[in-house]
mmCIF file of C-alpha atoms in Angstrom:
data_model
loop_
_atom_site.group_PDB
_atom_site.id
_atom_site.type_symbol
_atom_site.label_atom_id
_atom_site.label_comp_id
_atom_site.label_asym_id
_atom_site.label_seq_id
_atom_site.Cartn_x
_atom_site.Cartn_y
_atom_site.Cartn_z
ATOM 1 C CA MET G 1299 10.679 -40.501 34.110
ATOM 2 C CA ALA G 1300 6.934 -40.455 33.419
ATOM 3 C CA PHE G 1301 6.685 -36.739 34.236
ATOM 4 C CA PRO G 1302 9.207 -35.571 31.617
ATOM 5 C CA ASN G 1303 7.602 -37.852 29.038
ATOM 6 C CA GLN G 1304 4.205 -36.320 29.893
ATOM 7 C CA GLN G 1305 5.702 -32.847 29.403
ATOM 8 C CA TRP G 1306 6.828 -33.842 25.894
ATOM 9 C CA GLU G 1307 3.379 -35.230 25.076
ATOM 10 C CA ASP G 1308 1.700 -32.055 26.347
ATOM 11 C CA LEU G 1309 3.992 -29.931 24.178
ATOM 12 C CA ARG G 1310 3.249 -32.124 21.147
ATOM 13 C CA LYS G 1311 -0.501 -31.822 21.759
ATOM 14 C CA GLN G 1312 -0.208 -28.048 22.036
ATOM 15 C CA ALA G 1313 1.836 -27.919 18.846
ATOM 16 C CA ARG G 1314 -0.633 -30.080 16.933
ATOM 17 C CA GLN G 1315 -3.584 -28.046 18.195
ATOM 18 C CA LEU G 1316 -1.917 -24.775 17.188
ATOM 19 C CA GLU G 1317 -0.943 -26.253 13.817
ATOM 20 C CA ASN G 1318 -4.561 -27.282 13.174
ATOM 21 C CA GLU G 1319 -5.879 -23.844 14.161
ATOM 22 C CA THR G 1320 -3.251 -22.160 12.006
ATOM 23 C CA ASP G 1321 -4.078 -24.375 9.039
ATOM 24 C CA ILE G 1322 -7.781 -23.545 9.286
ATOM 25 C CA LYS G 1323 -7.067 -19.823 9.617
ATOM 26 C CA LEU G 1324 -4.663 -19.903 6.672
ATOM 27 C CA VAL G 1325 -7.316 -21.479 4.464
ATOM 28 C CA SER G 1326 -9.812 -18.804 5.533
ATOM 29 C CA PHE G 1327 -7.201 -16.103 5.024
ATOM 30 C CA SER G 1328 -6.507 -17.353 1.515
ATOM 31 C CA LYS G 1329 -10.244 -17.412 0.735
ATOM 32 C CA LEU G 1330 -10.536 -13.872 2.064
ATOM 33 C CA GLY G 1331 -7.811 -12.772 -0.323
ATOM 34 C CA THR G 1332 -9.633 -14.392 -3.235
ATOM 35 C CA SER G 1333 -12.986 -12.881 -2.301
ATOM 36 C CA TYR G 1334 -11.422 -9.476 -1.596
ATOM 37 C CA SER G 1335 -9.883 -9.227 -5.051
ATOM 38 C CA SER G 1336 -13.084 -10.438 -6.755
ATOM 39 C CA GLN G 1337 -15.129 -7.916 -4.739
ATOM 40 C CA GLN G 1338 -12.864 -5.153 -5.953
ATOM 41 C CA GLY G 1339 -13.547 -6.080 -9.557
ATOM 42 C CA VAL G 1340 -17.294 -6.040 -8.951
ATOM 43 C CA LYS G 1341 -17.127 -2.778 -7.053
ATOM 44 C CA SER G 1342 -15.240 -0.945 -9.777
ATOM 45 C CA ASP G 1343 -17.525 -2.216 -12.541
ATOM 46 C CA SER G 1344 -20.864 -1.784 -10.817
ATOM 47 C CA ASP G 1345 -22.466 1.001 -8.834
ATOM 48 C CA THR G 1346 -24.779 -1.492 -7.133
ATOM 49 C CA ALA G 1347 -22.038 -3.114 -5.011
ATOM 50 C CA PRO G 1348 -22.408 -2.454 -1.276
ATOM 51 C CA LEU G 1349 -20.325 0.439 -0.073
ATOM 52 C CA LEU G 1350 -19.168 -1.311 3.097
ATOM 53 C CA SER G 1351 -17.859 -4.489 1.474
ATOM 54 C CA ARG G 1352 -14.389 -3.109 0.925
ATOM 55 C CA SER G 1353 -13.996 -1.700 4.416
ATOM 56 C CA ASN G 1354 -15.336 -4.934 5.917
ATOM 57 C CA SER G 1355 -12.839 -6.949 3.891
ATOM 58 C CA ALA G 1356 -10.019 -4.613 4.906
ATOM 59 C CA HIS G 1357 -11.024 -4.950 8.567
ATOM 60 C CA MET G 1358 -11.297 -8.730 8.229
ATOM 61 C CA PHE G 1359 -7.884 -8.856 6.534
ATOM 62 C CA HIS G 1360 -6.314 -6.855 9.347
ATOM 63 C CA THR G 1361 -8.007 -8.953 12.061
ATOM 64 C CA MET G 1362 -7.067 -12.271 10.485
ATOM 65 C CA SER G 1363 -3.488 -11.107 9.952
ATOM 66 C CA ILE G 1364 -3.139 -10.311 13.634
ATOM 67 C CA GLU G 1365 -4.738 -13.622 14.675
ATOM 68 C CA LEU G 1366 -2.422 -15.596 12.398
ATOM 69 C CA GLU G 1367 0.644 -13.711 13.618
ATOM 70 C CA GLN G 1368 -0.355 -14.527 17.199
ATOM 71 C CA LEU G 1369 -0.917 -18.210 16.372
ATOM 72 C CA LEU G 1370 2.443 -18.411 14.618
ATOM 73 C CA ALA G 1371 4.123 -16.739 17.603
ATOM 74 C CA LYS G 1372 2.513 -19.263 19.992
ATOM 75 C CA LEU G 1373 3.548 -22.128 17.735
ATOM 76 C CA THR G 1374 7.102 -20.797 17.658
ATOM 77 C CA GLU G 1375 7.072 -20.610 21.441
ATOM 78 C CA VAL G 1376 5.868 -24.214 21.751
ATOM 79 C CA ASN G 1377 8.497 -25.367 19.238
ATOM 80 C CA ASP G 1378 11.162 -23.570 21.264
ATOM 81 C CA LYS G 1379 9.940 -25.294 24.429
ATOM 82 C CA MET G 1380 10.114 -28.637 22.622
ATOM 83 C CA GLY G 1381 13.688 -27.835 21.565
ATOM 84 C CA ASP G 1382 14.568 -26.890 25.142
ATOM 85 C CA TYR G 1383 13.051 -30.154 26.357
ATOM 86 C CA LEU G 1384 15.174 -32.155 23.915
ATOM 87 C CA GLN G 1385 18.308 -30.283 24.988
ATOM 88 C CA SER G 1386 17.556 -30.833 28.660
ATOM 89 C CA ALA G 1387 16.938 -34.540 27.950
ATOM 90 C CA GLY G 1388 20.506 -34.726 26.712
ATOM 91 C CA ALA G 1389 22.279 -35.250 23.432
ATOM 92 C CA GLY G 1390 21.237 -38.907 23.389
ATOM 93 C CA SER G 1391 17.574 -38.145 22.653
ATOM 94 C CA SER G 1392 15.883 -40.728 20.531
ATOM 95 C CA PRO G 1393 15.846 -40.225 16.761
ATOM 96 C CA ALA G 1394 12.044 -40.384 16.837
ATOM 97 C CA LEU G 1395 11.892 -37.340 19.127
ATOM 98 C CA LEU G 1396 14.383 -35.484 16.944
ATOM 99 C CA HIS G 1397 12.378 -36.361 13.841
ATOM 100 C CA THR G 1398 9.145 -35.200 15.507
ATOM 101 C CA MET G 1399 10.786 -31.944 16.533
ATOM 102 C CA GLN G 1400 12.107 -31.357 13.012
ATOM 103 C CA ARG G 1401 8.681 -32.110 11.545
ATOM 104 C CA HIS G 1402 7.038 -29.505 13.794
ATOM 105 C CA ARG G 1403 9.689 -26.955 12.815
ATOM 106 C CA ASP G 1404 9.108 -27.704 9.127
ATOM 107 C CA ILE G 1405 5.360 -27.254 9.565
ATOM 108 C CA LEU G 1406 5.930 -23.921 11.324
ATOM 109 C CA GLN G 1407 8.237 -22.772 8.546
ATOM 110 C CA ASP G 1408 5.702 -23.812 5.865
ATOM 111 C CA TYR G 1409 2.876 -22.001 7.632
ATOM 112 C CA SER G 1410 4.973 -18.881 8.104
ATOM 113 C CA GLN G 1411 5.927 -18.848 4.432
ATOM 114 C CA GLU G 1412 2.343 -19.427 3.325
ATOM 115 C CA PHE G 1413 1.093 -16.649 5.607
ATOM 116 C CA ASN G 1414 3.704 -14.179 4.367
ATOM 117 C CA LYS G 1415 3.036 -15.104 0.739
ATOM 118 C CA THR G 1416 -0.739 -14.801 1.084
ATOM 119 C CA LYS G 1417 -0.457 -11.537 2.987
ATOM 120 C CA ALA G 1418 1.878 -10.117 0.334
ATOM 121 C CA ASN G 1419 -0.491 -11.207 -2.455
ATOM 122 C CA ILE G 1420 -3.507 -9.634 -0.773
ATOM 123 C CA THR G 1421 -1.593 -6.438 -0.086
ATOM 124 C CA ALA G 1422 -0.412 -6.307 -3.716
ATOM 125 C CA ASN G 1423 -3.999 -6.826 -4.939
ATOM 126 C CA VAL G 1424 -5.277 -4.081 -2.654
ATOM 127 C CA GLU G 1425 -2.589 -1.669 -3.831
ATOM 128 C CA ARG G 1426 -3.249 -2.596 -7.464
ATOM 129 C CA GLU G 1427 -6.986 -2.039 -7.073
ATOM 130 C CA ASP G 1428 -6.382 1.282 -5.314
ATOM 131 C CA LEU G 1429 -4.092 2.380 -8.117
ATOM 132 C CA LEU G 1430 -6.493 1.252 -10.829
ATOM 133 C CA GLY G 1431 -9.370 2.851 -8.984
ATOM 134 C CA SER G 1432 -7.595 6.192 -8.805
ATOM 135 C CA VAL G 1433 -6.649 5.960 -12.490
ATOM 136 C CA ARG G 1434 -10.274 5.171 -13.368
ATOM 137 C CA LYS G 1435 -11.403 8.181 -11.331
ATOM 138 C CA ASP G 1436 -8.856 10.390 -13.107
ATOM 139 C CA ILE G 1437 -10.025 9.154 -16.510
ATOM 140 C CA GLU G 1438 -13.679 9.720 -15.625
ATOM 141 C CA SER G 1439 -12.872 13.160 -14.270
ATOM 142 C CA TYR G 1440 -10.993 14.029 -17.450
ATOM 143 C CA LYS G 1441 -13.845 12.751 -19.614
ATOM 144 C CA ASN G 1442 -16.343 14.803 -17.630
ATOM 145 C CA GLN G 1443 -14.184 17.902 -17.877
ATOM 146 C CA THR G 1444 -13.626 17.401 -21.586
ATOM 147 C CA GLY G 1445 -17.352 16.977 -22.121
ATOM 148 C CA LEU G 1446 -18.071 20.119 -20.147
ATOM 149 C CA ASN G 1447 -15.445 22.104 -22.048
ATOM 150 C CA ARG G 1448 -16.787 20.821 -25.354
ATOM 151 C CA ARG G 1449 -20.330 21.870 -24.464
ATOM 152 C CA THR G 1450 -19.091 25.266 -23.383
ATOM 153 C CA ASP G 1451 -17.196 25.623 -26.659
ATOM 154 C CA LEU G 1452 -20.314 24.692 -28.606
ATOM 155 C CA TYR G 1453 -22.391 27.268 -26.707
ATOM 156 C CA LEU G 1454 -19.762 29.922 -27.368
ATOM 157 C CA LYS G 1455 -19.734 29.095 -31.087
ATOM 158 C CA GLU G 1456 -23.512 29.197 -31.223
ATOM 159 C CA HIS G 1457 -23.492 32.531 -29.401
ATOM 160 C CA GLU G 1458 -20.892 33.860 -31.839
ATOM 161 C CA HIS G 1459 -22.970 32.685 -34.819
ATOM 162 C CA THR G 1460 -26.048 34.369 -33.355
ATOM 163 C CA ARG G 1461 -24.159 37.650 -32.892
ATOM 164 C CA ASN G 1462 -22.780 37.451 -36.426
ATOM 165 C CA SER G 1463 -26.297 36.878 -37.753
ATOM 166 C CA GLU G 1464 -27.623 39.858 -35.800
ATOM 167 C CA ARG G 1465 -24.778 42.021 -37.063
ATOM 168 C CA MET G 1466 -25.442 40.995 -40.647
ATOM 169 C CA VAL G 1467 -29.146 41.745 -40.275
ATOM 170 C CA ASP G 1468 -28.302 45.142 -38.727
ATOM 171 C CA GLU G 1469 -25.975 45.922 -41.643
ATOM 172 C CA GLN G 1470 -28.646 44.959 -44.166
ATOM 173 C CA ILE G 1471 -31.195 47.179 -42.489
ATOM 174 C CA ARG G 1472 -28.926 50.230 -42.496
#
């Protein structure tokens, strides 16, 4: 009987270790999302922001997403093994074991929801910044074109005035 009990304890230790790792990664992931969106604001307002900061953040976002998905998959696997253990132990498992199992499932569900929410928020911020960035570029491009066209128009008017003046002088001389 000691061996099956040891198996349960090993599964609980694995679950707690994975939960701790996941919690730490989720906090870092959330901080990354906050810093990523604040970097975007700085980048769009200032030409002195480093050019690689956005690509580094995007790479870090992708890497952390994969790591968290793997941790959540491992945690799901351990929770499934714990459920299998309880089923193999029989329907008369102690309420404490059932409560522990339910608690680990709740933690997994909370972490999964938090991960999906944070990932969706970061993705929405990235898309928003990309959209705003392209709109800003379009506005700047339009302003530059309008300024160029206005200068060209002014040069054409000045040229026309010069020709009119020359024509008037020519007429006066004749």
